[in-house]
mmCIF file of C-alpha atoms in Angstrom:
data_model
loop_
_atom_site.group_PDB
_atom_site.id
_atom_site.type_symbol
_atom_site.label_atom_id
_atom_site.label_comp_id
_atom_site.label_asym_id
_atom_site.label_seq_id
_atom_site.Cartn_x
_atom_site.Cartn_y
_atom_site.Cartn_z
ATOM 1 C CA UNK H 16 -39.113 -15.124 -79.646
ATOM 2 C CA UNK H 17 -40.414 -18.628 -79.078
ATOM 3 C CA UNK H 18 -42.198 -20.477 -81.867
ATOM 4 C CA UNK H 19 -45.532 -20.451 -80.054
ATOM 5 C CA UNK H 20 -45.340 -16.694 -79.474
ATOM 6 C CA UNK H 21 -44.503 -16.052 -83.112
ATOM 7 C CA UNK H 22 -47.446 -18.177 -84.274
ATOM 8 C CA UNK H 23 -49.771 -16.347 -81.898
ATOM 9 C CA UNK H 24 -48.694 -12.948 -83.206
ATOM 10 C CA UNK H 25 -48.885 -14.145 -86.801
ATOM 11 C CA UNK H 26 -52.430 -15.417 -86.356
ATOM 12 C CA UNK H 27 -53.432 -12.142 -84.739
ATOM 13 C CA UNK H 28 -52.042 -10.069 -87.572
ATOM 14 C CA UNK H 29 -53.774 -12.228 -90.178
ATOM 15 C CA UNK H 30 -56.978 -11.384 -88.376
ATOM 16 C CA UNK H 31 -57.718 -14.954 -87.316
ATOM 17 C CA UNK H 32 -60.255 -14.663 -84.538
ATOM 18 C CA UNK H 33 -61.484 -18.233 -84.246
ATOM 19 C CA UNK H 34 -60.997 -21.405 -86.207
ATOM 20 C CA UNK H 35 -63.915 -23.235 -87.759
ATOM 21 C CA UNK H 36 -65.620 -25.415 -85.174
ATOM 22 C CA UNK H 37 -64.104 -23.467 -82.277
ATOM 23 C CA UNK H 38 -66.269 -21.318 -80.086
ATOM 24 C CA UNK H 39 -64.838 -18.576 -77.900
ATOM 25 C CA UNK H 40 -65.636 -19.357 -74.265
ATOM 26 C CA UNK H 41 -66.900 -15.845 -73.662
ATOM 27 C CA UNK H 42 -67.795 -12.778 -75.642
ATOM 28 C CA UNK H 43 -65.152 -10.081 -75.217
ATOM 29 C CA UNK H 44 -67.579 -7.688 -73.562
ATOM 30 C CA UNK H 45 -64.873 -6.051 -71.483
ATOM 31 C CA UNK H 46 -62.912 -5.225 -74.597
ATOM 32 C CA UNK H 47 -65.765 -4.038 -76.772
ATOM 33 C CA UNK H 48 -64.393 -0.505 -76.699
ATOM 34 C CA UNK H 49 -61.370 -1.505 -78.754
ATOM 35 C CA UNK H 50 -61.494 -1.470 -82.495
ATOM 36 C CA UNK H 51 -59.011 -3.217 -84.746
ATOM 37 C CA UNK H 52 -57.507 0.196 -85.462
ATOM 38 C CA UNK H 53 -56.894 0.827 -81.762
ATOM 39 C CA UNK H 54 -54.834 -2.326 -81.382
ATOM 40 C CA UNK H 55 -53.107 -1.841 -84.722
ATOM 41 C CA UNK H 56 -51.727 1.453 -83.419
ATOM 42 C CA UNK H 57 -49.232 -0.765 -81.685
ATOM 43 C CA UNK H 58 -46.550 -1.541 -84.212
ATOM 44 C CA UNK H 59 -45.956 -5.188 -84.981
ATOM 45 C CA UNK H 60 -42.355 -4.801 -83.863
ATOM 46 C CA UNK H 61 -43.443 -3.231 -80.559
ATOM 47 C CA UNK H 62 -45.795 -6.135 -79.908
ATOM 48 C CA UNK H 63 -43.077 -8.625 -80.731
ATOM 49 C CA UNK H 64 -40.668 -6.834 -78.372
ATOM 50 C CA UNK H 65 -43.319 -6.715 -75.642
ATOM 51 C CA UNK H 66 -43.913 -10.445 -75.923
ATOM 52 C CA UNK H 67 -40.163 -11.094 -75.870
ATOM 53 C CA UNK H 68 -39.912 -9.004 -72.704
ATOM 54 C CA UNK H 69 -42.668 -11.070 -71.062
ATOM 55 C CA UNK H 70 -41.057 -14.346 -72.119
ATOM 56 C CA UNK H 71 -37.666 -13.276 -70.819
ATOM 57 C CA UNK H 72 -39.104 -12.131 -67.499
ATOM 58 C CA UNK H 73 -40.995 -15.383 -66.960
ATOM 59 C CA UNK H 74 -38.065 -17.533 -68.019
ATOM 60 C CA UNK H 75 -35.761 -15.682 -65.610
ATOM 61 C CA UNK H 76 -38.086 -15.593 -62.576
ATOM 62 C CA UNK H 77 -40.549 -18.482 -63.013
ATOM 63 C CA UNK H 78 -38.827 -21.086 -65.131
ATOM 64 C CA UNK H 79 -41.281 -23.777 -64.035
ATOM 65 C CA UNK H 80 -44.203 -21.682 -65.307
ATOM 66 C CA UNK H 81 -42.308 -21.011 -68.534
ATOM 67 C CA UNK H 82 -41.842 -24.745 -69.107
ATOM 68 C CA UNK H 83 -45.476 -25.526 -68.203
ATOM 69 C CA UNK H 84 -46.679 -22.914 -70.701
ATOM 70 C CA UNK H 85 -44.860 -24.833 -73.429
ATOM 71 C CA UNK H 86 -47.285 -27.702 -72.820
ATOM 72 C CA UNK H 87 -50.385 -25.511 -72.879
ATOM 73 C CA UNK H 88 -52.817 -25.634 -75.814
ATOM 74 C CA UNK H 89 -51.804 -23.797 -78.961
ATOM 75 C CA UNK H 90 -52.772 -20.164 -78.938
ATOM 76 C CA UNK H 91 -52.283 -19.735 -75.194
ATOM 77 C CA UNK H 92 -48.537 -19.052 -75.136
ATOM 78 C CA UNK H 93 -48.702 -15.244 -75.346
ATOM 79 C CA UNK H 94 -51.594 -14.890 -72.876
ATOM 80 C CA UNK H 95 -49.852 -17.150 -70.335
ATOM 81 C CA UNK H 96 -46.535 -15.319 -70.706
ATOM 82 C CA UNK H 97 -48.315 -11.980 -70.324
ATOM 83 C CA UNK H 98 -50.219 -12.989 -67.200
ATOM 84 C CA UNK H 99 -47.151 -14.533 -65.560
ATOM 85 C CA UNK H 100 -45.131 -11.409 -66.407
ATOM 86 C CA UNK H 101 -47.849 -9.289 -64.769
ATOM 87 C CA UNK H 102 -47.544 -11.484 -61.698
ATOM 88 C CA UNK H 103 -43.776 -11.014 -61.567
ATOM 89 C CA UNK H 104 -43.942 -7.258 -62.104
ATOM 90 C CA UNK H 105 -46.443 -6.768 -59.290
ATOM 91 C CA UNK H 106 -45.023 -9.405 -56.917
ATOM 92 C CA UNK H 107 -41.528 -7.903 -56.987
ATOM 93 C CA UNK H 108 -42.632 -4.344 -56.245
ATOM 94 C CA UNK H 109 -41.976 -4.776 -52.540
ATOM 95 C CA UNK H 110 -38.431 -6.069 -53.043
ATOM 96 C CA UNK H 111 -37.534 -3.645 -55.825
ATOM 97 C CA UNK H 112 -38.380 -0.469 -53.921
ATOM 98 C CA UNK H 113 -36.667 1.176 -50.984
ATOM 99 C CA UNK H 114 -39.720 1.819 -48.828
ATOM 100 C CA UNK H 115 -43.414 1.087 -48.411
ATOM 101 C CA UNK H 116 -44.537 4.457 -49.806
ATOM 102 C CA UNK H 117 -42.631 4.001 -53.059
ATOM 103 C CA UNK H 118 -44.009 0.486 -53.406
ATOM 104 C CA UNK H 119 -47.569 1.738 -52.830
ATOM 105 C CA UNK H 120 -47.076 4.419 -55.498
ATOM 106 C CA UNK H 121 -45.828 1.839 -57.962
ATOM 107 C CA UNK H 122 -48.813 -0.449 -57.310
ATOM 108 C CA UNK H 123 -51.135 2.539 -57.729
ATOM 109 C CA UNK H 124 -49.462 3.240 -61.083
ATOM 110 C CA UNK H 125 -50.311 -0.329 -62.167
ATOM 111 C CA UNK H 126 -53.890 0.158 -60.989
ATOM 112 C CA UNK H 127 -54.252 3.506 -62.814
ATOM 113 C CA UNK H 128 -52.686 2.116 -65.990
ATOM 114 C CA UNK H 129 -55.094 -0.837 -66.023
ATOM 115 C CA UNK H 130 -58.013 1.558 -65.487
ATOM 116 C CA UNK H 131 -56.814 3.598 -68.488
ATOM 117 C CA UNK H 132 -56.509 0.483 -70.636
ATOM 118 C CA UNK H 133 -59.975 -0.742 -69.685
ATOM 119 C CA UNK H 134 -61.450 2.696 -70.348
ATOM 120 C CA UNK H 135 -59.959 2.640 -73.851
ATOM 121 C CA UNK H 136 -57.445 5.448 -73.275
ATOM 122 C CA UNK H 137 -54.150 3.671 -72.608
ATOM 123 C CA UNK H 138 -51.892 6.637 -73.369
ATOM 124 C CA UNK H 139 -48.317 6.125 -72.213
ATOM 125 C CA UNK H 140 -49.221 2.880 -70.438
ATOM 126 C CA UNK H 141 -48.485 1.033 -73.674
ATOM 127 C CA UNK H 142 -44.800 1.876 -73.288
ATOM 128 C CA UNK H 143 -44.667 -0.743 -70.525
ATOM 129 C CA UNK H 144 -44.359 -4.117 -72.341
ATOM 130 C CA UNK H 145 -46.609 -6.124 -70.009
ATOM 131 C CA UNK H 146 -49.372 -3.520 -70.202
ATOM 132 C CA UNK H 147 -49.031 -3.386 -73.985
ATOM 133 C CA UNK H 148 -49.591 -7.147 -74.127
ATOM 134 C CA UNK H 149 -52.546 -6.930 -71.721
ATOM 135 C CA UNK H 150 -54.020 -4.303 -74.052
ATOM 136 C CA UNK H 151 -53.697 -6.713 -76.977
ATOM 137 C CA UNK H 152 -55.165 -9.594 -74.947
ATOM 138 C CA UNK H 153 -58.202 -7.488 -74.058
ATOM 139 C CA UNK H 154 -58.881 -7.163 -77.759
ATOM 140 C CA UNK H 155 -59.120 -10.944 -78.061
ATOM 141 C CA UNK H 156 -60.406 -12.110 -74.670
ATOM 142 C CA UNK H 157 -62.788 -11.111 -71.939
ATOM 143 C CA UNK H 158 -60.530 -10.564 -68.938
ATOM 144 C CA UNK H 159 -62.478 -9.166 -65.974
ATOM 145 C CA UNK H 160 -60.799 -6.055 -64.605
ATOM 146 C CA UNK H 161 -61.776 -7.082 -61.077
ATOM 147 C CA UNK H 162 -59.388 -10.044 -61.213
ATOM 148 C CA UNK H 163 -56.424 -7.778 -61.957
ATOM 149 C CA UNK H 164 -57.562 -5.377 -59.227
ATOM 150 C CA UNK H 165 -57.867 -8.224 -56.701
ATOM 151 C CA UNK H 166 -54.237 -9.132 -57.383
ATOM 152 C CA UNK H 167 -53.153 -5.536 -56.863
ATOM 153 C CA UNK H 168 -55.219 -5.292 -53.671
ATOM 154 C CA UNK H 169 -53.479 -8.395 -52.310
ATOM 155 C CA UNK H 170 -50.083 -6.917 -53.208
ATOM 156 C CA UNK H 171 -51.087 -3.722 -51.363
ATOM 157 C CA UNK H 172 -51.936 -5.748 -48.257
ATOM 158 C CA UNK H 173 -48.625 -7.539 -48.596
ATOM 159 C CA UNK H 174 -46.842 -4.192 -48.204
ATOM 160 C CA UNK H 175 -48.515 -3.518 -44.874
ATOM 161 C CA UNK H 176 -49.011 -6.949 -43.341
ATOM 162 C CA UNK H 177 -45.843 -8.731 -44.396
ATOM 163 C CA UNK H 178 -45.750 -12.386 -43.372
ATOM 164 C CA UNK H 179 -49.065 -14.201 -43.099
ATOM 165 C CA UNK H 180 -49.946 -15.008 -39.498
ATOM 166 C CA UNK H 181 -52.472 -17.809 -40.013
ATOM 167 C CA UNK H 182 -53.131 -20.502 -42.556
ATOM 168 C CA UNK H 183 -56.419 -18.782 -43.371
ATOM 169 C CA UNK H 184 -54.519 -15.560 -44.220
ATOM 170 C CA UNK H 185 -52.141 -17.495 -46.450
ATOM 171 C CA UNK H 186 -54.981 -19.242 -48.283
ATOM 172 C CA UNK H 187 -56.805 -15.942 -48.812
ATOM 173 C CA UNK H 188 -53.624 -14.322 -50.162
ATOM 174 C CA UNK H 189 -52.990 -17.288 -52.478
ATOM 175 C CA UNK H 190 -56.541 -17.101 -53.781
ATOM 176 C CA UNK H 191 -56.269 -13.348 -54.384
ATOM 177 C CA UNK H 192 -52.978 -13.705 -56.273
ATOM 178 C CA UNK H 193 -52.356 -17.096 -57.889
ATOM 179 C CA UNK H 194 -56.051 -17.997 -57.887
ATOM 180 C CA UNK H 195 -56.941 -14.822 -59.790
ATOM 181 C CA UNK H 196 -54.099 -15.421 -62.252
ATOM 182 C CA UNK H 197 -55.464 -18.895 -62.947
ATOM 183 C CA UNK H 198 -58.947 -17.448 -63.494
ATOM 184 C CA UNK H 199 -57.512 -14.934 -65.967
ATOM 185 C CA UNK H 200 -55.666 -17.745 -67.747
ATOM 186 C CA UNK H 201 -58.914 -19.728 -68.019
ATOM 187 C CA UNK H 202 -60.553 -16.744 -69.710
ATOM 188 C CA UNK H 203 -57.984 -16.999 -72.515
ATOM 189 C CA UNK H 204 -58.742 -20.640 -73.330
ATOM 190 C CA UNK H 205 -60.980 -21.743 -76.146
ATOM 191 C CA UNK H 206 -63.587 -24.484 -75.887
ATOM 192 C CA UNK H 207 -63.687 -26.836 -78.864
ATOM 193 C CA UNK H 208 -67.112 -27.919 -80.100
ATOM 194 C CA UNK H 209 -66.183 -31.574 -79.526
ATOM 195 C CA UNK H 210 -65.384 -30.995 -75.802
#
């Protein structure tokens, strides 16, 4: 586990929510349903393993993003690894399945699991490491569900359409995937009072 990830988990377990002079950029309205007890149901070791899974996935598939995350502000390592891992998991559905129907079912599973997490009843979804980390992030940050759903919608279209025919289609797809990931990443940042 990288040093930044370990520090992030350690600060979470100590209950550090915000440092003095640091204001959260948004109130975690979307995660208001979660109590400390709900997140603490996840064992510390499970969270550590989930973060390691995300790190490994990103390092293997998006090494450039892994290296860029090392330069990100402190406290953003785990959220960035989680969001990039979500991207990889959903982007590779098409290539990792044998047919369009199976891929659509898998994307629907992601959609249903996110709905369960946002409704406060994650159930077995927390056995998937990326979803477990998203669950933890929702406890600390306001991450609009619509952004995740937009990404999944774009992945659904990718199953049917295939290659983009026009530049406009490509730009729309990029906005609905990488653009939404960047928006989610921005929601995890903290604004310092001096900024």
